[in-house]
mmCIF file of C-alpha atoms in Angstrom:
data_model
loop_
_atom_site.group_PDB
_atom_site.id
_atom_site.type_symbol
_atom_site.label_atom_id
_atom_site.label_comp_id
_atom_site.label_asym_id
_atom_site.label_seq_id
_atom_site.Cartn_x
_atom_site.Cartn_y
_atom_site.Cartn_z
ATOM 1 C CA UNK A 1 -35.098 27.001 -6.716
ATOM 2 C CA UNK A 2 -31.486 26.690 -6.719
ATOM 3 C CA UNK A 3 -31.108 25.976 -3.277
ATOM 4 C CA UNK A 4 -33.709 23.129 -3.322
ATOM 5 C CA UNK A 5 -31.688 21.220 -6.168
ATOM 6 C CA UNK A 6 -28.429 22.040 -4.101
ATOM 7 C CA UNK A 7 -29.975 20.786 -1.205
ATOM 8 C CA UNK A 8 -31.731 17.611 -2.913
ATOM 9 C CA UNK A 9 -28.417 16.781 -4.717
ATOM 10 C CA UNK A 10 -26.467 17.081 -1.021
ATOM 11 C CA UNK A 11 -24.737 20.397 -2.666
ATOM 12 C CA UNK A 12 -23.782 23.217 0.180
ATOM 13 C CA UNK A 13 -24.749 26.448 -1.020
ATOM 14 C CA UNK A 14 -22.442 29.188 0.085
ATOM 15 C CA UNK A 15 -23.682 31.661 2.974
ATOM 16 C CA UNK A 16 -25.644 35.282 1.630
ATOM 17 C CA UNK A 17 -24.237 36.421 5.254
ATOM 18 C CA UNK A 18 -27.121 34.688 6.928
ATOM 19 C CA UNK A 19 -26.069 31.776 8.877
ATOM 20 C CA UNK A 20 -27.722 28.322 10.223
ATOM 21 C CA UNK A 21 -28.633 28.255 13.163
ATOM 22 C CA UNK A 22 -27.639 24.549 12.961
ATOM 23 C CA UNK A 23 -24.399 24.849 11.750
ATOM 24 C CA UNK A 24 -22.372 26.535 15.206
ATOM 25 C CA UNK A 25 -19.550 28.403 14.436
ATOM 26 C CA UNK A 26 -15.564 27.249 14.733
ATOM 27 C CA UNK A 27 -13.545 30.115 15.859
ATOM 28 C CA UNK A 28 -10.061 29.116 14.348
ATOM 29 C CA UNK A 29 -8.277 30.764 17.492
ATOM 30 C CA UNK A 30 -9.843 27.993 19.440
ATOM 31 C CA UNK A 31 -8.566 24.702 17.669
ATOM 32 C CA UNK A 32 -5.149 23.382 18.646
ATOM 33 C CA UNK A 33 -3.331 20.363 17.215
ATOM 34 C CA UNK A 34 -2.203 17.771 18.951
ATOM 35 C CA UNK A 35 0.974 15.805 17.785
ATOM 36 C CA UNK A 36 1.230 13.332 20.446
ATOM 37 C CA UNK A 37 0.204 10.502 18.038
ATOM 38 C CA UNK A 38 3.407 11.138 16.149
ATOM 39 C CA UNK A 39 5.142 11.095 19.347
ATOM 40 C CA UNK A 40 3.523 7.479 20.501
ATOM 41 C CA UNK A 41 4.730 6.102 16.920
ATOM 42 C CA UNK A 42 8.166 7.632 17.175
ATOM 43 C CA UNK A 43 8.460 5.500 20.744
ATOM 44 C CA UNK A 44 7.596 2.204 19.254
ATOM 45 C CA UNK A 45 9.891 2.279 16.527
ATOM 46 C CA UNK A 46 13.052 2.259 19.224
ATOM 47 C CA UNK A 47 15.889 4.442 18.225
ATOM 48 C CA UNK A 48 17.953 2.299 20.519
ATOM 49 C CA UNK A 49 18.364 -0.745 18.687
ATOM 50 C CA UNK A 50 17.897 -0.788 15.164
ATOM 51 C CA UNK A 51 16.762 -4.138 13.125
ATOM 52 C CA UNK A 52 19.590 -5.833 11.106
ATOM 53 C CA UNK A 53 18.551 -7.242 7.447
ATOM 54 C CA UNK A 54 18.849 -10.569 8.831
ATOM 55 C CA UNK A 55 16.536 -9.759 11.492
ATOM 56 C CA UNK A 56 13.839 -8.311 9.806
ATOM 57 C CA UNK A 57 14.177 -11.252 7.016
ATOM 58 C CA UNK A 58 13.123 -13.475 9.954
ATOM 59 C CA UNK A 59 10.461 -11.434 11.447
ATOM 60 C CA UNK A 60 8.478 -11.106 8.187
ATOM 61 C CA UNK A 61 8.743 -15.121 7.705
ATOM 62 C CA UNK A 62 7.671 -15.170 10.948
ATOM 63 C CA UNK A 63 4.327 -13.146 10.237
ATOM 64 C CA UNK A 64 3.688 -14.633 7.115
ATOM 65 C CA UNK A 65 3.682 -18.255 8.385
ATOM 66 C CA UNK A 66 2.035 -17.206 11.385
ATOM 67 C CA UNK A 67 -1.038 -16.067 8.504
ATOM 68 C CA UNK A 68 -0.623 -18.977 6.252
ATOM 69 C CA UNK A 69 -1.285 -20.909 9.284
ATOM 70 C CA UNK A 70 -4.232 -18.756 10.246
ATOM 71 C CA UNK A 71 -5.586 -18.933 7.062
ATOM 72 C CA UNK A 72 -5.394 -22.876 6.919
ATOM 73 C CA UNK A 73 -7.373 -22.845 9.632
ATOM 74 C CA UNK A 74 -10.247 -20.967 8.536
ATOM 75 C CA UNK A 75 -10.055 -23.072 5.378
ATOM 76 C CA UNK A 76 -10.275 -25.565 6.786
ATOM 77 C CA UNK A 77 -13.259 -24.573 9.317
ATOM 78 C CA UNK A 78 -14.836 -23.611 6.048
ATOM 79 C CA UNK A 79 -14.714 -26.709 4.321
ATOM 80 C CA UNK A 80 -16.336 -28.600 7.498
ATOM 81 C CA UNK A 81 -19.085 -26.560 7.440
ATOM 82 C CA UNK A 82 -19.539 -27.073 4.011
ATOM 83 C CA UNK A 83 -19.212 -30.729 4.649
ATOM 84 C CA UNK A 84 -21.605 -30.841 6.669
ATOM 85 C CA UNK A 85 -24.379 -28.363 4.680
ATOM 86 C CA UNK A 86 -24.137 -30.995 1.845
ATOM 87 C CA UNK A 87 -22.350 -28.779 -0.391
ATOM 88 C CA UNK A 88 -20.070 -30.378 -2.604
ATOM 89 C CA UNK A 89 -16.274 -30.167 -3.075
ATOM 90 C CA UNK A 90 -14.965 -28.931 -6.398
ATOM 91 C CA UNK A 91 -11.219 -29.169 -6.779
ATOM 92 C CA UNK A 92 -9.966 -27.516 -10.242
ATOM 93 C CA UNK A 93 -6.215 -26.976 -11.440
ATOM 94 C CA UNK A 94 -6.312 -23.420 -11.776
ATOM 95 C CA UNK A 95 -2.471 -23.386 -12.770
ATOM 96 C CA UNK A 96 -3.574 -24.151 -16.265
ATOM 97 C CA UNK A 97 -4.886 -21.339 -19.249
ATOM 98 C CA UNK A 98 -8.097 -19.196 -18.057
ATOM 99 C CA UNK A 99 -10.139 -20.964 -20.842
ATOM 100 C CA UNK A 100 -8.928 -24.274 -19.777
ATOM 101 C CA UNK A 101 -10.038 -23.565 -15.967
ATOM 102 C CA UNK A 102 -13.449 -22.135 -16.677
ATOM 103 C CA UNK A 103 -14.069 -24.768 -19.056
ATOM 104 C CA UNK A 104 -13.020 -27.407 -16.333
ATOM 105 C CA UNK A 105 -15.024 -25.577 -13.575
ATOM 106 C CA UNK A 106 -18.065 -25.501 -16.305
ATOM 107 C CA UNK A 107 -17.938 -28.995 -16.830
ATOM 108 C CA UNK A 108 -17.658 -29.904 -12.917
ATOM 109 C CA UNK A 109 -20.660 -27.582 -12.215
ATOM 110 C CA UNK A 110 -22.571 -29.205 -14.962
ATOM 111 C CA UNK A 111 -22.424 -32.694 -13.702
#
């Protein structure tokens, strides 16, 4: 009876010596580890030249305009669809107090 609960609530039950015949088993003598992924990362980095403050300041501006553009974009694509499904525009000043902005938003979606 135990081992139909264990097995209805996903449980593995641990082995009287009899063993599965779907469950093959892993001789540990036969799995290696491979640490070339470590080695690939270790490449890209570039011990050669490393990044000055400055340079790495400009870089991450880089990327992060490079998404704020991207993202403008979709916006954008967004709102055109909803344009043109009829779905209207609500525009709220979300700067303000929580209760303020749900009671604006409220008061938009009510009219």
């Amino acid at each position: 009876k135990e081992k139909e609960e264990a097995t209805k609530f996903g449980e593995v039950q641990e082995s009287d010596g009899e063993e599965s015949e779907e469950e093959p088993e892993i001789d540990i003598k036969d799995v290696t580890i491979s640490d070339e992924e470590d080695e690939d990362e270790d490449d890209d980095m570039g011990d050669d030249e490393d990044e000055t403050e400055e340079e790495a300041v400009d870089r991450i501006r880089g990327e992060i305009s490079d998404r704020y553009d991207s993202d403008m974009s979709i916006i954008g694509t967004l709102v055109n669809t909803l344009e043109d499904l009829n779905i209207p525009r609500i525009t709220i000043d979300a700067s303000r107090k929580p209760k303020v902005v749900s009671y604006s938003l409220t008061q938009q979606l009510r009219s």
